[in-house]
Amino acid sequence: MANVTSIINLRALRQSCGDCGLNQLCLPASIGGHDLDRLDHVVRQRPALERGDILFHEGAGQPALFIVRAGSLKTYTTLAEGDVQILGFHLPGELVGLDGLSAAGHRCTAEVLERTIVCEVPFDSLAEVAARIPGLQQQLFRIMSREFSRELEHPVMMGRKQAISRLAIFLRSLSERLEGIGHDPHEITLSMSRQELANYLGLVIETISRLFSRMQTLGVLKVDRRTVRILDPAALAMLAEMADDESF
């Protein structure tokens, strides 16, 4: 009976993590009940966070890795003159806190954009458990590589002179990330404000509004407040790949 209960609980846990990086990070296909117990002592689900809550501050010691189970966050750094630069937006199934791997503390601040649930994994504990569970370390490296690759999108995007290309690249990336966790890739709910989006893209809020209007006129998108419906994915891709000397 104990084995049957263990199988049922494990199956339920896997299903509950369907949108979460823990589904790959903490639950390799070969994991058994004993290894699951080890992870249970390491992975901690935090109480739900609300918009404006701070997950961790820039410079905070004892860095940890966080996996977004539901909701979304933004990460940002404070510049010398006091201005804020948004570094990224993080969705369900994605990792937050990798900046603390090579430092004594986090190098950015993570702030909640909407009601959000995260799981916390202290770096020291994760390394210890990963060394004991076959396959977990390799999966961890793969997921970290994916996150680092995603972070490279920002400097590439900022290198584009065409403002519409920056926005198109961002929306295409969000669409691909949503598809990766089983959500509709053509319907995006923007949890960030237009001002936050403008900051991330290196634009002004008036330009963001103008670009959304232009994309609607072109039949690429339909925008209803925070909901963006992609009507023509191919056209969005063309805008994302448009050369700096092209016009639209």
Short mmCIF file of C-alpha atoms in Angstrom, two decimals:
data_model
loop_
_atom_site.label_atom_id
_atom_site.label_comp_id
_atom_site.label_asym_id
_atom_site.label_seq_id
_atom_site.Cartn_x
_atom_site.Cartn_y
_atom_site.Cartn_z
CA MET A 1 0.00 0.00 0.00
CA ALA A 2 2.86 2.37 0.78
CA ASN A 3 4.31 1.86 -2.70
CA VAL A 4 0.93 2.53 -4.33
CA THR A 5 0.52 5.72 -2.29
CA SER A 6 4.02 6.82 -3.25
CA ILE A 7 3.27 6.31 -6.95
CA ILE A 8 0.01 8.26 -6.69
CA ASN A 9 1.64 11.14 -4.85
CA LEU A 10 4.53 11.26 -7.30
CA ARG A 11 2.15 11.29 -10.24
CA ALA A 12 0.13 14.12 -8.68
CA LEU A 13 3.30 16.11 -8.00
CA ARG A 14 4.45 15.73 -11.60
CA GLN A 15 1.06 16.90 -12.87
CA SER A 16 0.98 19.89 -10.52
CA CYS A 17 4.35 21.03 -11.91
CA GLY A 18 3.18 20.92 -15.52
CA ASP A 19 3.99 24.61 -16.13
CA CYS A 20 7.05 24.67 -13.91
CA GLY A 21 10.77 24.27 -14.38
CA LEU A 22 10.62 21.85 -11.44
CA ASN A 23 8.97 19.36 -13.76
CA GLN A 24 12.38 19.00 -15.43
CA LEU A 25 14.66 20.31 -12.72
CA CYS A 26 13.39 18.33 -9.75
CA LEU A 27 11.60 15.39 -11.31
CA PRO A 28 13.82 13.45 -13.71
CA ALA A 29 12.05 10.50 -15.31
CA SER A 30 14.04 8.02 -13.22
CA ILE A 31 13.41 9.62 -9.84
CA GLY A 32 12.01 7.40 -7.10
CA GLY A 33 10.40 7.98 -3.76
CA HIS A 34 13.70 8.08 -1.82
CA ASP A 35 15.21 10.71 -4.12
CA LEU A 36 11.97 12.66 -4.04
CA ASP A 37 12.27 12.84 -0.26
CA ARG A 38 15.74 14.33 -0.66
CA LEU A 39 14.38 17.01 -2.95
CA ASP A 40 11.47 17.65 -0.63
CA HIS A 41 13.93 18.77 2.05
CA VAL A 42 15.64 21.19 -0.36
CA VAL A 43 12.89 22.72 -2.50
CA ARG A 44 10.67 25.13 -0.59
CA GLN A 45 7.46 26.61 -1.97
CA ARG A 46 7.17 30.20 -0.81
CA PRO A 47 3.87 31.83 0.20
CA ALA A 48 2.11 33.60 -2.67
CA LEU A 49 3.57 37.00 -3.53
CA GLU A 50 1.58 40.03 -4.71
CA ARG A 51 2.40 42.74 -7.25
CA GLY A 52 5.16 45.00 -5.95
CA ASP A 53 6.57 42.43 -3.52
CA ILE A 54 10.34 41.97 -3.69
CA LEU A 55 11.59 38.41 -4.04
CA PHE A 56 15.20 39.45 -3.44
CA HIS A 57 17.15 42.70 -3.41
CA GLU A 58 20.29 43.60 -5.32
CA GLY A 59 23.25 42.81 -3.05
CA ALA A 60 21.28 40.44 -0.82
CA GLY A 61 23.45 37.69 0.68
CA GLN A 62 22.75 33.96 0.75
CA PRO A 63 21.59 33.85 -2.87
CA ALA A 64 19.17 31.16 -3.95
CA LEU A 65 17.63 29.89 -7.16
CA PHE A 66 13.91 30.46 -7.66
CA ILE A 67 11.57 28.69 -10.06
CA VAL A 68 8.40 30.51 -11.10
CA ARG A 69 5.41 28.20 -10.66
CA ALA A 70 2.74 30.80 -11.47
CA GLY A 71 2.68 34.51 -12.21
CA SER A 72 5.60 36.63 -13.40
CA LEU A 73 8.42 38.86 -12.19
CA LYS A 74 10.78 41.49 -13.49
CA THR A 75 14.47 41.80 -12.66
CA TYR A 76 16.24 45.13 -12.66
CA THR A 77 19.38 46.89 -11.54
CA THR A 78 19.76 50.39 -10.11
CA LEU A 79 22.28 52.53 -11.98
CA ALA A 80 24.76 54.92 -10.39
CA GLU A 81 22.56 57.95 -11.05
CA GLY A 82 19.61 56.22 -9.40
CA ASP A 83 17.75 55.21 -12.55
CA VAL A 84 16.38 51.69 -12.90
CA GLN A 85 17.20 49.44 -15.86
CA ILE A 86 14.91 46.44 -16.35
CA LEU A 87 16.91 43.36 -17.29
CA GLY A 88 14.19 40.82 -17.98
CA PHE A 89 10.74 39.39 -17.39
CA HIS A 90 10.27 35.88 -16.02
CA LEU A 91 7.33 33.55 -16.70
CA PRO A 92 6.12 30.21 -15.27
CA GLY A 93 8.68 27.44 -15.62
CA GLU A 94 11.62 29.86 -15.70
CA LEU A 95 14.48 30.40 -13.29
CA VAL A 96 15.24 33.59 -11.39
CA GLY A 97 18.40 34.23 -9.40
CA LEU A 98 21.11 32.79 -11.62
CA ASP A 99 22.98 36.07 -11.15
CA GLY A 100 23.88 34.90 -7.64
CA LEU A 101 25.85 31.88 -8.85
CA SER A 102 29.13 33.74 -9.27
CA ALA A 103 28.79 36.28 -6.49
CA ALA A 104 28.29 36.50 -2.74
CA GLY A 105 24.89 38.06 -3.35
CA HIS A 106 22.32 38.78 -6.03
CA ARG A 107 23.37 41.37 -8.60
CA CYS A 108 19.84 42.53 -9.39
CA THR A 109 16.45 42.96 -7.74
CA ALA A 110 13.48 40.70 -8.54
CA GLU A 111 10.04 42.29 -8.19
CA VAL A 112 6.65 40.60 -8.59
CA LEU A 113 4.40 41.84 -11.43
CA GLU A 114 1.24 39.95 -10.44
CA ARG A 115 0.17 37.31 -7.92
CA THR A 116 3.06 34.86 -8.13
CA ILE A 117 4.15 31.55 -6.61
CA VAL A 118 7.79 30.50 -6.62
CA CYS A 119 9.82 27.61 -5.29
CA GLU A 120 13.17 28.34 -3.65
CA VAL A 121 16.28 26.21 -3.93
CA PRO A 122 19.37 27.33 -1.95
CA PHE A 123 22.45 26.99 -4.14
CA ASP A 124 24.44 25.01 -1.59
CA SER A 125 21.66 22.50 -1.00
CA LEU A 126 20.95 22.14 -4.71
CA ALA A 127 24.57 21.30 -5.49
CA GLU A 128 24.63 18.67 -2.75
CA VAL A 129 21.41 16.96 -3.84
CA ALA A 130 22.25 17.18 -7.56
CA ALA A 131 25.46 15.26 -6.88
CA ARG A 132 23.44 12.42 -5.33
CA ILE A 133 20.59 12.09 -7.83
CA PRO A 134 21.46 10.62 -11.25
CA GLY A 135 20.51 12.87 -14.13
CA LEU A 136 19.57 15.90 -12.03
CA GLN A 137 22.88 17.69 -12.50
CA GLN A 138 22.74 17.25 -16.28
CA GLN A 139 19.17 18.54 -16.38
CA LEU A 140 20.16 21.50 -14.24
CA PHE A 141 22.96 22.40 -16.65
CA ARG A 142 20.60 22.17 -19.63
CA ILE A 143 18.04 24.45 -18.02
CA MET A 144 20.69 26.96 -16.96
CA SER A 145 22.04 26.98 -20.51
CA ARG A 146 18.54 27.72 -21.80
CA GLU A 147 18.18 30.64 -19.39
CA PHE A 148 21.58 32.10 -20.29
CA SER A 149 20.70 31.84 -23.99
CA ARG A 150 17.45 33.71 -23.36
CA GLU A 151 19.30 36.48 -21.54
CA LEU A 152 21.43 37.01 -24.66
CA GLU A 153 18.29 38.09 -26.51
CA HIS A 154 18.26 41.45 -24.73
CA PRO A 155 21.61 42.83 -26.00
CA VAL A 156 20.81 41.52 -29.49
CA MET A 157 17.43 43.23 -29.36
CA MET A 158 18.91 46.48 -28.07
CA GLY A 159 21.35 46.45 -30.98
CA ARG A 160 18.48 46.88 -33.44
CA LYS A 161 17.88 50.47 -34.53
CA GLN A 162 14.33 49.82 -35.68
CA ALA A 163 12.02 50.27 -32.70
CA ILE A 164 9.38 48.05 -34.28
CA SER A 165 11.93 45.24 -34.59
CA ARG A 166 12.69 45.44 -30.87
CA LEU A 167 9.02 45.11 -29.97
CA ALA A 168 8.49 42.32 -32.51
CA ILE A 169 11.48 40.36 -31.16
CA PHE A 170 10.13 40.72 -27.63
CA LEU A 171 6.61 39.58 -28.56
CA ARG A 172 7.94 36.66 -30.60
CA SER A 173 10.08 35.59 -27.64
CA LEU A 174 7.09 35.74 -25.28
CA SER A 175 5.05 33.70 -27.76
CA GLU A 176 7.73 31.01 -27.99
CA ARG A 177 8.12 30.86 -24.22
CA LEU A 178 4.36 30.47 -23.72
CA GLU A 179 4.25 27.72 -26.32
CA GLY A 180 7.07 25.96 -24.47
CA ILE A 181 4.90 25.59 -21.36
CA GLY A 182 1.80 24.49 -23.24
CA HIS A 183 -0.02 27.83 -23.42
CA ASP A 184 -1.59 29.45 -26.47
CA PRO A 185 1.37 31.10 -28.26
CA HIS A 186 -0.92 33.54 -30.06
CA GLU A 187 -2.46 35.16 -26.99
CA ILE A 188 -0.16 37.10 -24.67
CA THR A 189 -1.20 38.80 -21.45
CA LEU A 190 1.30 41.53 -20.65
CA SER A 191 1.81 41.61 -16.89
CA MET A 192 4.24 44.51 -17.21
CA SER A 193 3.13 48.12 -17.70
CA ARG A 194 3.82 50.02 -20.93
CA GLN A 195 6.38 52.07 -18.99
CA GLU A 196 8.18 48.90 -17.85
CA LEU A 197 8.13 47.53 -21.39
CA ALA A 198 9.50 50.81 -22.74
CA ASN A 199 12.30 50.75 -20.17
CA TYR A 200 13.26 47.19 -21.15
CA LEU A 201 13.27 47.98 -24.87
CA GLY A 202 15.12 51.27 -24.50
CA LEU A 203 12.19 53.26 -25.88
CA VAL A 204 9.71 55.82 -24.57
CA ILE A 205 6.14 54.95 -23.67
CA GLU A 206 4.73 57.04 -26.52
CA THR A 207 6.72 54.96 -29.00
CA ILE A 208 5.38 51.73 -27.52
CA SER A 209 1.79 52.95 -27.93
CA ARG A 210 2.50 54.08 -31.50
CA LEU A 211 4.08 50.73 -32.41
CA PHE A 212 1.16 48.72 -31.06
CA SER A 213 -1.22 50.90 -33.08
CA ARG A 214 0.91 50.46 -36.20
CA MET A 215 1.03 46.67 -35.79
CA GLN A 216 -2.76 46.61 -35.44
CA THR A 217 -3.13 48.66 -38.62
CA LEU A 218 -0.84 46.20 -40.43
CA GLY A 219 -3.01 43.29 -39.24
CA VAL A 220 -0.18 41.73 -37.24
CA LEU A 221 -1.76 42.09 -33.80
CA LYS A 222 -4.98 42.83 -32.01
CA VAL A 223 -4.46 44.69 -28.72
CA ASP A 224 -7.08 44.89 -25.98
CA ARG A 225 -5.55 46.61 -22.95
CA ARG A 226 -3.00 44.10 -21.63
CA THR A 227 -4.00 41.28 -23.98
CA VAL A 228 -2.13 40.97 -27.27
CA ARG A 229 -3.48 38.55 -29.88
CA ILE A 230 -1.00 37.61 -32.62
CA LEU A 231 -3.01 37.47 -35.85
CA ASP A 232 -0.14 36.99 -38.31
CA PRO A 233 2.89 35.17 -36.81
CA ALA A 234 4.73 35.25 -40.14
CA ALA A 235 4.41 39.03 -40.37
CA LEU A 236 5.58 39.37 -36.76
CA ALA A 237 8.64 37.27 -37.63
CA MET A 238 9.36 39.49 -40.64
CA LEU A 239 9.24 42.60 -38.45
CA ALA A 240 11.56 40.93 -35.94
CA GLU A 241 14.10 40.11 -38.67
CA MET A 242 13.76 43.41 -40.54
CA ALA A 243 17.08 45.05 -41.38
CA ASP A 244 17.87 48.41 -39.83
CA ASP A 245 17.79 50.15 -43.23
CA GLU A 246 14.38 48.73 -44.20
CA SER A 247 11.16 50.71 -43.86
CA PHE A 248 7.72 49.47 -42.92
#
